[in-house]
Coordinates of C-alpha atoms and ligand atoms in Angstrom, one line a residue:
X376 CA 0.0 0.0 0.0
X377 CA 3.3 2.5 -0.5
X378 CA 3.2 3.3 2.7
X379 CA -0.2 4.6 3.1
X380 CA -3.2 3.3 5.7
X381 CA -3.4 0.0 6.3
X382 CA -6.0 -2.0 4.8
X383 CA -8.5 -2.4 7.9
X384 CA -8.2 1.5 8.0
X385 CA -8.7 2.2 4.4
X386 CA -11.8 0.0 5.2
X387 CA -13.6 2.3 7.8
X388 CA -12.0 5.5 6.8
X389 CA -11.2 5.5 2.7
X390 CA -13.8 7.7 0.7
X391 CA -15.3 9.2 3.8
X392 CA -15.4 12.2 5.6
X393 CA -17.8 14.2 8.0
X394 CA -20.4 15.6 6.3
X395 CA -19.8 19.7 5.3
X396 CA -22.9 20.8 5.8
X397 CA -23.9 19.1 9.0
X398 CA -20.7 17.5 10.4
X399 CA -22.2 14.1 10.6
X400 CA -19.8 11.5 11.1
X401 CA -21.3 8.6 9.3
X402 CA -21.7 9.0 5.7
X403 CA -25.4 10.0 5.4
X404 CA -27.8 8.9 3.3
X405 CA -28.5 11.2 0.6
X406 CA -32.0 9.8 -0.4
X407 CA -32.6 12.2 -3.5
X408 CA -32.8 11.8 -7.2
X409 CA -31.6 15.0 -8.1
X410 CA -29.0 17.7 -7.1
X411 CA -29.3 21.7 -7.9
X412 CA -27.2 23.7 -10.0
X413 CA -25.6 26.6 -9.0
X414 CA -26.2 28.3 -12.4
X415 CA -26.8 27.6 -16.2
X416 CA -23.2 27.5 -16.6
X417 CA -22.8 25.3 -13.6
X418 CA -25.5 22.8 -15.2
X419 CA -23.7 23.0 -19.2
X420 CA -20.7 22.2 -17.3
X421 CA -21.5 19.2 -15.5
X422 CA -23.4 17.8 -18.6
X423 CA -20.5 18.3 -20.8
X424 CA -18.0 16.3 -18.5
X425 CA -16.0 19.6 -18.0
X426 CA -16.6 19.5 -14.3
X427 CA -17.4 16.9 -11.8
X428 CA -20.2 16.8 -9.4
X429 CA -23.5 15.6 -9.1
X430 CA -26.5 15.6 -11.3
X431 CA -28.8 12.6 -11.3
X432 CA -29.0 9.7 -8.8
X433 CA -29.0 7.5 -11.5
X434 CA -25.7 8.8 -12.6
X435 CA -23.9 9.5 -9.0
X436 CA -25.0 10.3 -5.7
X437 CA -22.6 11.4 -2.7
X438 CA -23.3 8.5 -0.5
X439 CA -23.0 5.7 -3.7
X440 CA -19.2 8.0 -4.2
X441 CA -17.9 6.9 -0.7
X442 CA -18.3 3.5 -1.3
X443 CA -16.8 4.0 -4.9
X444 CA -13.9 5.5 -3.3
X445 CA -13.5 2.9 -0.3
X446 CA -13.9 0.1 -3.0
X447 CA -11.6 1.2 -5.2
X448 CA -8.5 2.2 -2.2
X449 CA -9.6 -1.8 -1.3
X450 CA -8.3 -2.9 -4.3
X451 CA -5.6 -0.7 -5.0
X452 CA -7.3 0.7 -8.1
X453 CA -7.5 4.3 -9.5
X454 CA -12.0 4.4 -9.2
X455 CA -14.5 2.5 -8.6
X456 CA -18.5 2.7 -10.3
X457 CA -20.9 1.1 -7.6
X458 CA -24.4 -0.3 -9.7
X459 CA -27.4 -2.3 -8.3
X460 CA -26.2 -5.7 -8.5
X461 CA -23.0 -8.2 -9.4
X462 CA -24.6 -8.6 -12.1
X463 CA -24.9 -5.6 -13.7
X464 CA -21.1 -4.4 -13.3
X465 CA -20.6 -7.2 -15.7
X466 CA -22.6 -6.0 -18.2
X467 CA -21.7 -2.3 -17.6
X468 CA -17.8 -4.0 -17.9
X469 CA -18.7 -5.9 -20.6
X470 CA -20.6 -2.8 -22.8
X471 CA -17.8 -0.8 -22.2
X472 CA -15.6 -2.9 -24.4
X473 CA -17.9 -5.3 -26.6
X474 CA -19.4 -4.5 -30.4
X475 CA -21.8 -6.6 -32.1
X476 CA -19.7 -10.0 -33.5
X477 CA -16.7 -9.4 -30.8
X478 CA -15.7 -12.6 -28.4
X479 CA -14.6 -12.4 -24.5
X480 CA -12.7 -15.8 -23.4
X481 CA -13.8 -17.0 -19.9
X482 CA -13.4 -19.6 -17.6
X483 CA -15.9 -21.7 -16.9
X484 CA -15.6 -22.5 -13.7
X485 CA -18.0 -19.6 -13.0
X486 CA -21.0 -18.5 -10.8
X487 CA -23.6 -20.5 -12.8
X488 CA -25.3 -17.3 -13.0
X489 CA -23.0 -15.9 -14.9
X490 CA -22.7 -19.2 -16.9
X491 CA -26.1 -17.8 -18.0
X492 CA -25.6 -14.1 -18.2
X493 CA -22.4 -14.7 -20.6
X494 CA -23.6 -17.5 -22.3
X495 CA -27.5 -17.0 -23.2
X496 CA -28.6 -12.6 -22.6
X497 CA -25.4 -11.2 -23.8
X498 CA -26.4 -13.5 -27.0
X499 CA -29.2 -10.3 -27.6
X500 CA -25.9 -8.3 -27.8
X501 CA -24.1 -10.2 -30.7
X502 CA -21.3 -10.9 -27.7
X503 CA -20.0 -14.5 -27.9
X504 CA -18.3 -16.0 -25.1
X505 CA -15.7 -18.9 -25.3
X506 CA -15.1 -21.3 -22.2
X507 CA -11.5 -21.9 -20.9
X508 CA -10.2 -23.7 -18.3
X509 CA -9.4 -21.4 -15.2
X510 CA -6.7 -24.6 -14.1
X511 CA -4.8 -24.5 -17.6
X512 CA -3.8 -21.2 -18.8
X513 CA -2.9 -21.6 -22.6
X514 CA -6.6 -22.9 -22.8
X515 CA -7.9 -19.3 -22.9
X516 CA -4.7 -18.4 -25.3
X517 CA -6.4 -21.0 -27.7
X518 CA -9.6 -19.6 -28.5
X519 CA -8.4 -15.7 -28.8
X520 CA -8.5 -14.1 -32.4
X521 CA -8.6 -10.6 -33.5
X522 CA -12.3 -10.0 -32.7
X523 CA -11.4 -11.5 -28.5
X524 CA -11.5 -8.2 -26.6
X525 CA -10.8 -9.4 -23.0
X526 CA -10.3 -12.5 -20.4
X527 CA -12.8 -13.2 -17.8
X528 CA -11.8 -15.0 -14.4
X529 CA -13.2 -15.4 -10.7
X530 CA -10.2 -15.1 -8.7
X531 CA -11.3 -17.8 -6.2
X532 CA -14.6 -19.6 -8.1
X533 CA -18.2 -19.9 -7.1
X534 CA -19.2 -23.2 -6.2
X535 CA -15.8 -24.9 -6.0
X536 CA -14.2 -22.8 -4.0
X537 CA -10.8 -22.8 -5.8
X538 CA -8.4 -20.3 -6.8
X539 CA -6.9 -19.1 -9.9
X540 CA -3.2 -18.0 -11.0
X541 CA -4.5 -14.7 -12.0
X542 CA -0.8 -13.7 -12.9
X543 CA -0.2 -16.5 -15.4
X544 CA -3.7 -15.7 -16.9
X545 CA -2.4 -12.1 -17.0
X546 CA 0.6 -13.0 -18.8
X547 CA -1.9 -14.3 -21.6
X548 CA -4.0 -11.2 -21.8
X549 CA -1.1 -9.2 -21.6
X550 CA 0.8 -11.2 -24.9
X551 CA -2.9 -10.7 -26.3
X552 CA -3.1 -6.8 -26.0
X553 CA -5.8 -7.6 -24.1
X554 CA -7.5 -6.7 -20.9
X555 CA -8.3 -9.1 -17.5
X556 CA -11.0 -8.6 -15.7
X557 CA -11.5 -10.5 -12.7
X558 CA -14.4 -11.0 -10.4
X559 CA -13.2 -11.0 -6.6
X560 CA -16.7 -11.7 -5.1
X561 CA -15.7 -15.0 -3.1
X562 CA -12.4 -13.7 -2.4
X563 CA -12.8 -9.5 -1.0
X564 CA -9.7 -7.4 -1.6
X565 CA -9.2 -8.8 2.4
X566 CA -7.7 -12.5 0.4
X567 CA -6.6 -11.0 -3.0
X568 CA -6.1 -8.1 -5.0
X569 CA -6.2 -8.9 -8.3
X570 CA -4.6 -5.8 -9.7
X571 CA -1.7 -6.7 -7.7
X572 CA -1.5 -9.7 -10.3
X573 CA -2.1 -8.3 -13.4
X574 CA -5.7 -7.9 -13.6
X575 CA -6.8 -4.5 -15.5
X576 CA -10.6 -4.2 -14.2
X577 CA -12.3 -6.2 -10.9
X578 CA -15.7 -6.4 -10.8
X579 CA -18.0 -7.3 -7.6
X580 CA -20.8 -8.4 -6.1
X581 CA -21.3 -6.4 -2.9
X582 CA -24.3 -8.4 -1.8
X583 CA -21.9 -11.1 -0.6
X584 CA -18.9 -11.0 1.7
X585 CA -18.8 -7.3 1.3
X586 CA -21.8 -5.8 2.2
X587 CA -21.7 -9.3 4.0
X588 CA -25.4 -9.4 6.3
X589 CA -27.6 -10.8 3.8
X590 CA -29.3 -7.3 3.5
X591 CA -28.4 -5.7 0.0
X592 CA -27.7 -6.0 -3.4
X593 CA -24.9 -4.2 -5.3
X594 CA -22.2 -4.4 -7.5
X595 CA -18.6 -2.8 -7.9
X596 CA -16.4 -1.9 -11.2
X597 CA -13.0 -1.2 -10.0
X598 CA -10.9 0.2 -13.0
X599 CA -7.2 -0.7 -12.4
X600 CA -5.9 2.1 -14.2
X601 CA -3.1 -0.1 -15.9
X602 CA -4.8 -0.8 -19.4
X603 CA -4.2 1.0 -22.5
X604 CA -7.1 1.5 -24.0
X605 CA -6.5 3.7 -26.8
X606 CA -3.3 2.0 -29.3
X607 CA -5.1 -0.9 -30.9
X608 CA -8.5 1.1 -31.7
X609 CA -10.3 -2.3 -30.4
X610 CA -12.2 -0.3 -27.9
X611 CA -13.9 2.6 -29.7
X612 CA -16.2 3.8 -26.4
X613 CA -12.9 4.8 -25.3
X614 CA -10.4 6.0 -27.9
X615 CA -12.7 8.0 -30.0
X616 CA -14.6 11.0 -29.9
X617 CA -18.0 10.8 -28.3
X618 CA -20.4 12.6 -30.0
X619 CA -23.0 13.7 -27.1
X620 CA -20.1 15.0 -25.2
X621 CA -19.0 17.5 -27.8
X622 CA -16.1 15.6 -29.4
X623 CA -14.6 14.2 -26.1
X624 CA -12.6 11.5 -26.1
X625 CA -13.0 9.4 -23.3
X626 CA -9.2 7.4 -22.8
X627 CA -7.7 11.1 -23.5
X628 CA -10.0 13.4 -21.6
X629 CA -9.6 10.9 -18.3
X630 CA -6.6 9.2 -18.6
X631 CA -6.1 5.8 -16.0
X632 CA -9.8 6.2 -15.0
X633 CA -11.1 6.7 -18.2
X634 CA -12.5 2.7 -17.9
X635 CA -14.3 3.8 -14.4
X636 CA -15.9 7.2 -16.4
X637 CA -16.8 5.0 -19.6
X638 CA -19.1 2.4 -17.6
X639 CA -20.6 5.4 -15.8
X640 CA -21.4 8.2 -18.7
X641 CA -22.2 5.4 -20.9
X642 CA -23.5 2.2 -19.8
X643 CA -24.5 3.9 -16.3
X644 CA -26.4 6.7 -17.8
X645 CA -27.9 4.7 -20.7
X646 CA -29.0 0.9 -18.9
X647 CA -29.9 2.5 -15.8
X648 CA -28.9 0.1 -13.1
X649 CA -27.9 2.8 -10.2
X650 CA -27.4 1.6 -6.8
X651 CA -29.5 3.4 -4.3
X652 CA -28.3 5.4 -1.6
X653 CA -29.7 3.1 0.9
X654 CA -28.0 0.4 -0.3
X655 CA -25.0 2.0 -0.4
X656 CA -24.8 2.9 3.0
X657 CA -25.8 -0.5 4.1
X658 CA -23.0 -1.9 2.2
X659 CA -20.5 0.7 3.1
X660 CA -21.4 -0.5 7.0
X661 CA -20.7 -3.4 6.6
X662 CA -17.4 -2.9 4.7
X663 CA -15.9 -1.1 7.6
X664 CA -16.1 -4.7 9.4
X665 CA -14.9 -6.6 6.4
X666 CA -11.5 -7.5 7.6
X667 CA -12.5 -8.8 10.9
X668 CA -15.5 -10.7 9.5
X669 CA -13.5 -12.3 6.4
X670 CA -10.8 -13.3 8.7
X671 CA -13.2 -15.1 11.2
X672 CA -15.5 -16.6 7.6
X673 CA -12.1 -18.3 6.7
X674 CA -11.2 -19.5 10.3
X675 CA -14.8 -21.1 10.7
X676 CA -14.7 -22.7 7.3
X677 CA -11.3 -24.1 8.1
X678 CA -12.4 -25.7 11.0
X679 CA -15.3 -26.8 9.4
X680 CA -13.7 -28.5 6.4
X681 CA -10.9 -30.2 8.6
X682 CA -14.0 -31.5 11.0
X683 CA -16.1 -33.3 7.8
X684 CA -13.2 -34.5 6.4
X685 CA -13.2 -36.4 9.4
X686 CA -17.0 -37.7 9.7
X687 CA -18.0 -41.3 8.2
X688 CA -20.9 -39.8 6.2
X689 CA -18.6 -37.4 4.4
X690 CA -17.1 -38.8 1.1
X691 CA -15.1 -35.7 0.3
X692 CA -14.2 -32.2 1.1
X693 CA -13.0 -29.5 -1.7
X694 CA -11.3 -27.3 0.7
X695 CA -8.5 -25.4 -0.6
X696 CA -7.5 -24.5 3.1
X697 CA -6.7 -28.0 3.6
X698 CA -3.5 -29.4 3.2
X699 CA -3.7 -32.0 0.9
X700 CA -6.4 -30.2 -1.4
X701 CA -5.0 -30.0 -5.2
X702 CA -5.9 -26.3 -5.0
X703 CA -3.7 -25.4 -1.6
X704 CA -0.5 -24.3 -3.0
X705 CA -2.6 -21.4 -5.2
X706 CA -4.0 -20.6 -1.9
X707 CA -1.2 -20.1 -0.1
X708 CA 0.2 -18.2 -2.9
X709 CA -2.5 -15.8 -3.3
X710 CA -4.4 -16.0 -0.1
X711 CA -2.1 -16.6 2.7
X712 CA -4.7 -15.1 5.2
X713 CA -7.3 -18.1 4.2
X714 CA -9.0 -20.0 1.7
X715 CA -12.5 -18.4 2.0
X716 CA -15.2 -19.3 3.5
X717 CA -17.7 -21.5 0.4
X718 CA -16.9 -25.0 -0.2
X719 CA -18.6 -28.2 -1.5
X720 CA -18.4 -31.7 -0.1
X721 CA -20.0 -34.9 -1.1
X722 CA -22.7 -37.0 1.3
X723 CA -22.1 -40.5 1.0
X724 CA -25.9 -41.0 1.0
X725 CA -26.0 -39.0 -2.8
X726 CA -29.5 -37.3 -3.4
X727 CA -31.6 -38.1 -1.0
X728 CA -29.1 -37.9 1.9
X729 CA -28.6 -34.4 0.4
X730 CA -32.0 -33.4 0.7
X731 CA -32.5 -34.6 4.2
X732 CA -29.9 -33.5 5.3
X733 CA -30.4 -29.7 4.2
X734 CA -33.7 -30.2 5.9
X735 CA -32.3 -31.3 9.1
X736 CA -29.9 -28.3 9.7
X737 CA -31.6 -25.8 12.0
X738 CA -29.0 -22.8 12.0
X739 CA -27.9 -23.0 8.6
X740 CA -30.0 -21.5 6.2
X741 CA -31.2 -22.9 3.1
X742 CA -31.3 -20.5 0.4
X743 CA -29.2 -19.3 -2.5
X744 CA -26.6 -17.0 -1.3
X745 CA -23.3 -17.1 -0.1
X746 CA -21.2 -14.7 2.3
X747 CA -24.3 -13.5 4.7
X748 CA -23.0 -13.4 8.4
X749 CA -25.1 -16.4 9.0
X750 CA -24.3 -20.0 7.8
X751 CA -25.6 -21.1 4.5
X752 CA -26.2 -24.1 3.0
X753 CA -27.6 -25.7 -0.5
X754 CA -28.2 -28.6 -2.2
X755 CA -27.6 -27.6 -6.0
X756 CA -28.8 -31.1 -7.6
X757 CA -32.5 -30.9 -5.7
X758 CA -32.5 -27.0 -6.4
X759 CA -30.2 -24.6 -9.0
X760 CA -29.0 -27.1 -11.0
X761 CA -32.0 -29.4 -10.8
X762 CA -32.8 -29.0 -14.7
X763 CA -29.7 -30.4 -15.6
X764 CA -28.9 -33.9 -16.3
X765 CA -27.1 -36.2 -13.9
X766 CA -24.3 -35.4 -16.3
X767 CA -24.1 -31.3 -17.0
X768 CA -24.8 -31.9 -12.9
X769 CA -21.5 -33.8 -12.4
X770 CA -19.6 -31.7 -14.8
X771 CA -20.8 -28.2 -13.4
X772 CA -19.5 -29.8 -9.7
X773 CA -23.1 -29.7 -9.1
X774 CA -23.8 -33.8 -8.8
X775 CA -26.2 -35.5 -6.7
X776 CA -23.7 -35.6 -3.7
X777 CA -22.7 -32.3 -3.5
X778 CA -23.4 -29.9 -0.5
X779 CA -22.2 -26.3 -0.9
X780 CA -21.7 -24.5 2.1
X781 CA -21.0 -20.8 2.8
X782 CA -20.0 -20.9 6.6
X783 CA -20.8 -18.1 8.7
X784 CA -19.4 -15.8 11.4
X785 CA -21.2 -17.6 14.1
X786 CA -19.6 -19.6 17.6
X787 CA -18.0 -22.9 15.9
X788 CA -19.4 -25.1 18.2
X789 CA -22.4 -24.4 17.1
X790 CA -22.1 -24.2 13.2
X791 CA -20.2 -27.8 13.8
X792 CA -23.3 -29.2 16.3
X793 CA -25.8 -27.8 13.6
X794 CA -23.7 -30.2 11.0
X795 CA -23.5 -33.2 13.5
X796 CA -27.1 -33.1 14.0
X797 CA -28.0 -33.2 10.1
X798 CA -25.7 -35.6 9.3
X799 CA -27.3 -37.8 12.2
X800 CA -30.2 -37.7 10.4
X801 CA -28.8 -37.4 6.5
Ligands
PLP1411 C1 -19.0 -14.9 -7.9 C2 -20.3 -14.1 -8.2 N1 -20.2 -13.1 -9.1 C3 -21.3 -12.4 -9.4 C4 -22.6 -12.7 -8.8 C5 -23.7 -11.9 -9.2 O1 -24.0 -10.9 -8.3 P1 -25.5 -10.3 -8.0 O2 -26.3 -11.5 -7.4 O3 -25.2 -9.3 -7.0 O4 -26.0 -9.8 -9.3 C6 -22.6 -13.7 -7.8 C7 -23.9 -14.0 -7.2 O5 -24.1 -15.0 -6.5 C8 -21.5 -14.4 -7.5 O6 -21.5 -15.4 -6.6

C-alpha cells in the first residue's frame, strides 16, 4: 500500500469524511434523485463532462461516491463505479468494451449465474463467449482471435471454492493486448487483489462478503488504471470522440480512470442500473467490518472442512484450506490469510441424503446466497442445477452428492453441532 493506511483503515476510513454541511460522522444517506445547479453555466458544465459533481442519482450520488472510493482504495485501483447488482457491473464491464460479432474468453468454472448471463442474454448483444479452463492457462490463449477483446476469471470460483493463478492468466492477456477482468466476489480485496497480479478491471458483487449481512444487493467496477485502452483502436467507447459530449474523447479526456468514467457516462447513464443510496450505506457499514468478519469466515470454514473430512458420512471435502487439497498451493500463494469461507463436499448418502440432510440443519440456512454473516447451505442437484442432467450436474460440480456450504461468522461449536445433527439424520 506504499506506505499509506493500512487496509482495515482504508476499510472504515477511505472515501469518507464528515459531512460539510452538517458535520455528521457517518456517511449520510443522501435519499434524492436529483442535485441543484448553482447556475446555467454550472449545469452545461457538469453535462459536458467539463466539471465533476453531481447531477442525477442515477448517474452519481454522494453517498453511492464513498463507497466508490472505499472500493476502489480496497483494491488498489485508481476508481470504482458502484451499480445495483453483481450482475450488472458485468454488463456495464462488458458494454464498455464489446461490439456486435466481438468474443470475450472466460473460464468456466463460474457463478452458474453468470454461466447464464455470458452464455445466453449477452447473446441479444451479438457478444460471444468462449469457455476456458481457469486450471490451464494456454486454454484461454487457444480460443483468442482478433475480434477477443478481453479475459474473464473469478479469482477464487463460485461453487468450488478454488483459486486461480490470476498472474499466469495475465501473462496471456497481456501477450494478447488484451485486458483481464477479474471477479473478486468470493475472495474480498481482504484474500486478494487482483490488480496486484495483473488484472486491469475487478468487478463485484457487494451483496456477498462485502456488504456481508444478507441485506443488499450491489455491485462494484474497480478500474485498475493499468490498461491501454486507446493503441489498438479495439475499444472505440474509449479511444474516440464521443459525439453527445461535444467531441470528447473518453481514454484522453480521463486518462487511468477513463475505464471507471466509460461504464458510468455510458452504460450507467444509458441501462440505468444505479445503486440506491440506501443500499449504499448498508454496504459501506458493513465494509468497515470486512476484515475482521472475512478473517473469522475463513477460520470457521477451516475448522469446518478439517471436521467433515473427518466424519463417516462425508465422502469428500473440496477445501483449498486444507492441506492436501490440489488447489492449496494457489492458496497459499494468493491468499495466505485463508481460503475463504464456500466450499462443496459430497454425502455418502447421494440425493436423498442431500436433501434430508439440508432439511435437518436448523441454524444454517437454506437459500441461495453465499457470504451473509449467517451460515448457508444448499443442495444444488434438488434445487439450481435441478434442470440439468445427472451429467451437465456432475460436470458443473453440481452432482447428486454435492453440498455447498457458505459458513458463517457464528460460535464454531455451534455451526459444527448444527452439521452433526443433520448428518445424524442425513
Ligand atoms: C461470484 C459471483 N459473481 C457475481 C454474482 C452476481 O451478483 P449479484 O447477485 O449481486 O448480481 C454472484 C452472485 O451470486 C457471485 O457469486
Amino acid at each position: 500500500m506504499n506506505g499509506g493506511p493500512g487496509f482495515s483503515t482504508l476499510a472504515i476510513h477511505a472515501g469518507a469524511q464528515p459531512d460539510p454541511t452538517t458535520g455528521a460522522r457517518a456517511t449520510p444517506i443522501y435519499q434524492t434523485t436529483s442535485f441543484v445547479f448553482n447556475d446555467t453555466d454550472h449545469a452545461a458544465a457538469l453535462f459536458g463532462l467539463k466539471q465533476f459533481g453531481n447531477i442525477y442519482t442515477r448517474i452519481m450520488n454522494p453517498t453511492q461516491a464513498v463507497l466508490e472510493e472505499r472500493i476502489a482504495a480496497l483494491e488498489g485501483g485508481t476508481a470504482g463505479l458502484a451499480v445495483s447488482s453483481g450482475h450488472a457491473a458485468q454488463l456495464l464491464v462488458f458494454h464498455t468494451i464489446m461490439s456486435p460479432g466481438d468474443n470475450f474468453v472466460s473460464a468456466r468454472q463460474l457463478y452458474g449465474g453468470s454461466v447464464n448471463q455470458f452464455g445466453q442474454s449477452f447473446k441479444a448483444f451479438d457478444w460471444q463467449v468462449r469457455w476456458a479452463d481457469s486450471a490451464e492457462p494456454e486454454s484461454f490463449d487457444a480460443h483468442i482471435d482478433e475480434r477477443t477483446k478481453a479475459i474473464f476469471i473469478e479469482s477464487l470460483a463460485n461453487p468450488g471454492g478454488t483459486f486461480v493463478d490470476i498472474a499466469a492468466i495475465a501473462e496471456v492477456a497481456r501477450r494478447h493486448g488484451l485486458p483481464l477482468i477479474v471477479d473478486n466476489t468470493m475472495a474480498t480485496p481482504y484474500l486478494v487483489r487482483p490488480l496486484e497480479h495483473g488484472a486491469d478491471i475487478v468487478v463485484h458483487s457487494l451483496t456477498k462478503f462485502i456488504g456481508g449481512h444478507g441485506n443488499s444487493m450491489g455491485g462494484m467496477i474497480v478500474d485498475g488504471g493499468t490498461f491501454d485502452w486507446s493503441t489498438s483502436g479495439k475499444y472505440p467507447l474509449l479511444s474516440e470522440p464521443r459525439p453527445e459530449y461535444g467531441g470528447v474523447v473518453l481514454h484522453q479526456a480521463f486518462g487511468n480512470f477513463a475505464f471507471a468514467i466509460a461504464a458510468r457516462v455510458l452504460g450507467l447513464r444509458d441501462f440505468g442500473p444505479a445503486i440506491s443510496p440506501f443500499n449504499a450505506f448498508l454496504i459501506q457499514t458493513g465494509v468497515e467490518t470486512l476484515p475482521l468478519r472475512m478473517q473469522r469466515h475463513c477460520d470457521n470454514a477451516a475448522e469446518v472442512a478439517k471436521w467433515l473430512k473427518g466424519h463417516e458420512k462425508v465422502s469428500w471435502v473440496r477445501y483449498a484450506g486444507l492441506e492436501d487439497d490440489p488447489n492449496n498451493a494457489l492458496q497459499k500463494r494468493y491468499s495466505p490469510k485463508g481460503a475463504g469461507a464456500v466450499f462443496t463436499f459430497g454425502l455418502a448418502g447421494g440425493y436423498e441424503a442431500g436433501k434430508r440432510f439440508v432439511e435437518a440443519l436448523e441454524m444454517f440456512s437454506h437459500l441461495a446466497n453465499i457470504g451473509d454473516t449467517r451460515s448457508l447451505v444448499i443442495h444444488p442437484a434438488s434445487t439450481t442445477h435441478r434442470q440439468l442432467t445427472p451429467e451437465q450436474q456432475t460436470a458443473a460440480g453440481a452432482g447428486p452428492d454435492v453440498i455447498r456450504l457458505s459458513v458463517g461468522i457464528e460460535d464454531i461449536v455451534d455451526i459444527i453441532a448444527d452439521l452433526e445433527q443433520a448428518l445424524a439424520k442425513a
